[in-house]
Short mmCIF file of C-alpha atoms in Angstrom, two decimals:
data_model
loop_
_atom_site.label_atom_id
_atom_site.label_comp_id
_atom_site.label_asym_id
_atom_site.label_seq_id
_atom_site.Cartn_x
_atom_site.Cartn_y
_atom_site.Cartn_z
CA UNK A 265 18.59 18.16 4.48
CA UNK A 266 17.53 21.81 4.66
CA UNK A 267 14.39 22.32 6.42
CA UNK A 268 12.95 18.95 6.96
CA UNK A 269 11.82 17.95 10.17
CA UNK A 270 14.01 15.21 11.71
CA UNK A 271 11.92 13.19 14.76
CA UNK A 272 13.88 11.40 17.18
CA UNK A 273 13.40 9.65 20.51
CA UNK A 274 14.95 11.24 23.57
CA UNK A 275 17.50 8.69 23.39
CA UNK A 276 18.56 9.28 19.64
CA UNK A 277 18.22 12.61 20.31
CA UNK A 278 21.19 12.46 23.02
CA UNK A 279 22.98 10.23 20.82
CA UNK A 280 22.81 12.35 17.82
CA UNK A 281 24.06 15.26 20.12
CA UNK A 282 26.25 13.84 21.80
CA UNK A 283 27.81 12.45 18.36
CA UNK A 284 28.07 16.32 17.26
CA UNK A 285 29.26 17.71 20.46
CA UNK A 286 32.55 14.97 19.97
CA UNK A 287 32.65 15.85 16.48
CA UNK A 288 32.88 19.65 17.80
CA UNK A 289 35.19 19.42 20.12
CA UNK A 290 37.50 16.23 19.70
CA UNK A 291 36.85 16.08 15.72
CA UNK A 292 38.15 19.19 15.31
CA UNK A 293 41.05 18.94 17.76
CA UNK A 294 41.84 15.47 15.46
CA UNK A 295 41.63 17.42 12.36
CA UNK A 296 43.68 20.33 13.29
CA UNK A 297 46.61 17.87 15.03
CA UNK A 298 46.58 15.96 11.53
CA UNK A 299 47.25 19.29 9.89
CA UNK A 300 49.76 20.41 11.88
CA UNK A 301 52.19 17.77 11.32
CA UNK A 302 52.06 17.25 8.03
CA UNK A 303 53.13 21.33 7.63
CA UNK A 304 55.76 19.92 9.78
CA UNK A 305 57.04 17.36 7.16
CA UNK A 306 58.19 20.50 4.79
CA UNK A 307 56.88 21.63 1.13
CA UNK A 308 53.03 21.88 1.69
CA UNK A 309 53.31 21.92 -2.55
CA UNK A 310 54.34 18.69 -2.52
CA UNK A 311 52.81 17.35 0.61
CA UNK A 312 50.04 14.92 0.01
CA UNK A 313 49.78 14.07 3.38
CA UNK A 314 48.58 17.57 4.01
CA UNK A 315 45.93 17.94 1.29
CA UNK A 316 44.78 14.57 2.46
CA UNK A 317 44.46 16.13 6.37
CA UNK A 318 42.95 19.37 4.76
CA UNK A 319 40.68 17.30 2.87
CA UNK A 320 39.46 15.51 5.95
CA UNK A 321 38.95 18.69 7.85
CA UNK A 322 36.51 19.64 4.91
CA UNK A 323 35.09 16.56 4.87
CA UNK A 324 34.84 16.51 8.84
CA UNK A 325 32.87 20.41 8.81
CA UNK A 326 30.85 19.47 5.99
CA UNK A 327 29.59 16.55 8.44
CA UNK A 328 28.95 18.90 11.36
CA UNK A 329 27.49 21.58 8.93
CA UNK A 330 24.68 18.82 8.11
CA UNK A 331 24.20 17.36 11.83
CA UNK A 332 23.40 20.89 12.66
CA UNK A 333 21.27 21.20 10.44
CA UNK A 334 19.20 18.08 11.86
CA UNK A 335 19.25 19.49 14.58
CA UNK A 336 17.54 22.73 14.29
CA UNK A 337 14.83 20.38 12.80
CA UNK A 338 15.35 17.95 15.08
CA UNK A 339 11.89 17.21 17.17
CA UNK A 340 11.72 14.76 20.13
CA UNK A 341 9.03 12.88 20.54
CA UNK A 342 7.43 10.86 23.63
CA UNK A 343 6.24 7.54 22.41
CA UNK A 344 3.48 7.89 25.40
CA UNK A 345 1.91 10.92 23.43
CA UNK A 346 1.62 8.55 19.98
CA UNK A 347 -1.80 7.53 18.88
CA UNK A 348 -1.20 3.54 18.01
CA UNK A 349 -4.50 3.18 16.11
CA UNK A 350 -2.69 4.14 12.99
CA UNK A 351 0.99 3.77 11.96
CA UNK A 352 2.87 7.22 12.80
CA UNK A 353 6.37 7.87 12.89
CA UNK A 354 7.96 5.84 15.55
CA UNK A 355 5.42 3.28 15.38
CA UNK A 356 6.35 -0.44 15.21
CA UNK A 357 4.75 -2.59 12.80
CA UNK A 358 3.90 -6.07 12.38
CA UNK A 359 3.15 -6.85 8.87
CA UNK A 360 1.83 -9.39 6.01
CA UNK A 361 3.52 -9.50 2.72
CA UNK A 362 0.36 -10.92 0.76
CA UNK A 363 2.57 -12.55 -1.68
CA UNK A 364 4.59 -14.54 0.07
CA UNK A 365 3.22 -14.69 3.23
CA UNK A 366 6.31 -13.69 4.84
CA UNK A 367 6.02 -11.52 8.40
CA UNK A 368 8.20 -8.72 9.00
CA UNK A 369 8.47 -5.71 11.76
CA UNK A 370 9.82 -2.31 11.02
CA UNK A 371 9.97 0.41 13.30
CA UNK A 372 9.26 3.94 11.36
CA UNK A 373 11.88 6.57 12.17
CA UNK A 374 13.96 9.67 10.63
CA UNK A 375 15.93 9.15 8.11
CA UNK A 376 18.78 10.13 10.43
CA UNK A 377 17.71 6.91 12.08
CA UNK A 378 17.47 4.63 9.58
CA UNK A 379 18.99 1.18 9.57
CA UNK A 380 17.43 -1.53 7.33
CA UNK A 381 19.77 -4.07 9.16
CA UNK A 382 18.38 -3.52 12.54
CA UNK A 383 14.54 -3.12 11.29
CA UNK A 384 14.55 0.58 11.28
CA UNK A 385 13.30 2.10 8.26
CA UNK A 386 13.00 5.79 7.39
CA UNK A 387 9.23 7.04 6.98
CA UNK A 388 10.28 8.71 3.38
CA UNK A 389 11.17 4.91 2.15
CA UNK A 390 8.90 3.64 -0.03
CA UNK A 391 7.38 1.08 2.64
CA UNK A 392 7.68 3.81 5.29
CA UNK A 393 5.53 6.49 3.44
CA UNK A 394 3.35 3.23 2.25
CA UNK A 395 2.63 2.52 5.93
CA UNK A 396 1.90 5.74 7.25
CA UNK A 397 -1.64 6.22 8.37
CA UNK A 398 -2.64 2.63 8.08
CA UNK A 399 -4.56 1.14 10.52
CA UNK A 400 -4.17 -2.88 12.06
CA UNK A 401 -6.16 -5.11 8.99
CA UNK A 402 -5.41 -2.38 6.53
CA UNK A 403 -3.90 -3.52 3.53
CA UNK A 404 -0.81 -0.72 1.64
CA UNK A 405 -0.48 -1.58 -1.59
CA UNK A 406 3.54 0.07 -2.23
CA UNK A 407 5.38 0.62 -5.33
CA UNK A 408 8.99 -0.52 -4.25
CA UNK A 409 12.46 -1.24 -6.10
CA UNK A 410 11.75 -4.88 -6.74
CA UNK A 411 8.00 -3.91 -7.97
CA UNK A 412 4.44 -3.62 -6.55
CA UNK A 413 4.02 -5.39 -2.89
CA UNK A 414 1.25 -5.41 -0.80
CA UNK A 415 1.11 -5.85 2.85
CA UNK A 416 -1.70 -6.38 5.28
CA UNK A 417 -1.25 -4.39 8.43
CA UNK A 418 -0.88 -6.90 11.92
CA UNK A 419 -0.04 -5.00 14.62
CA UNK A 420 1.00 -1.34 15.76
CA UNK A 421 2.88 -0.68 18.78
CA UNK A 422 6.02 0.98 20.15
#
């Protein structure tokens, strides 16, 4: 995640800082307290307890290494600025697989952002990068895991 642009809304952008400011501050205190006593429990050459904390702490700054990354990338965006005549980043979508006939609604977002489960899909997915630009009555023919689908475009919105 080196120099791509990560878009939030100003709510998942205070989320996402928030989350790195605790991970900062109280992370590191966690990490660092974890450390401390398992030195305290003797031999660190025979202390897995300790290479387990250490681990963690590595684990814990590679974390905050990539967060900060995202966030010198990080770009907020005000949905009132979006043009909804054509599906952009952010953009909530109503749409047609021609197949099936079955209706679904994603929301485009980051990939920071992403979450399938909630309807949230990143706009370098497959579907997401299929969408992008389409206009309502459009149709996206996209190459995805389980094969070639094709969706007709219903709605745009926020």
């Amino acid at each position: 995640m080196s120099n791509k642009i990560s878009y939030f809304t100003k709510e998942s952008y205070e989320k996402f800082k928030s989350e790195l400011e605790d991970l900062k501050s109280n992370g590191r205190k966690e990490a660092a307290r974890a450390i401390a006593e398992a030195r305290e429990k003797g031999d660190l050459s025979e202390n897995a307890e300790y290479d387990a904390a250490r681990e963690a702490q590595g684990l814990l700054e590679l974390k905050i290494s990539e967060m900060d990354k995202i966030m010198i990338n990080a770009r907020v965006i005000d949905a009132a600025d979006l043009d909804m005549s054509k599906v952009v980043v952010l953009s909530r979508v109503k749409i047609k697989h021609t197949g099936n006939g079955k209706e679904l609604v994603y929301q485009l977002v980051s990939e920071t952002e992403a979450d399938p489960r909630i309807g949230k899909i990143s706009v370098t997915s497959p579907i997401g990068k299929g969408l992008l630009g389409k206009a309502v009555g459009e149709v996206a023919t996209i190459q995805t895991p389980g094969g070639l689908a094709t969706f007709e475009i219903l709605d745009i919105g926020i």
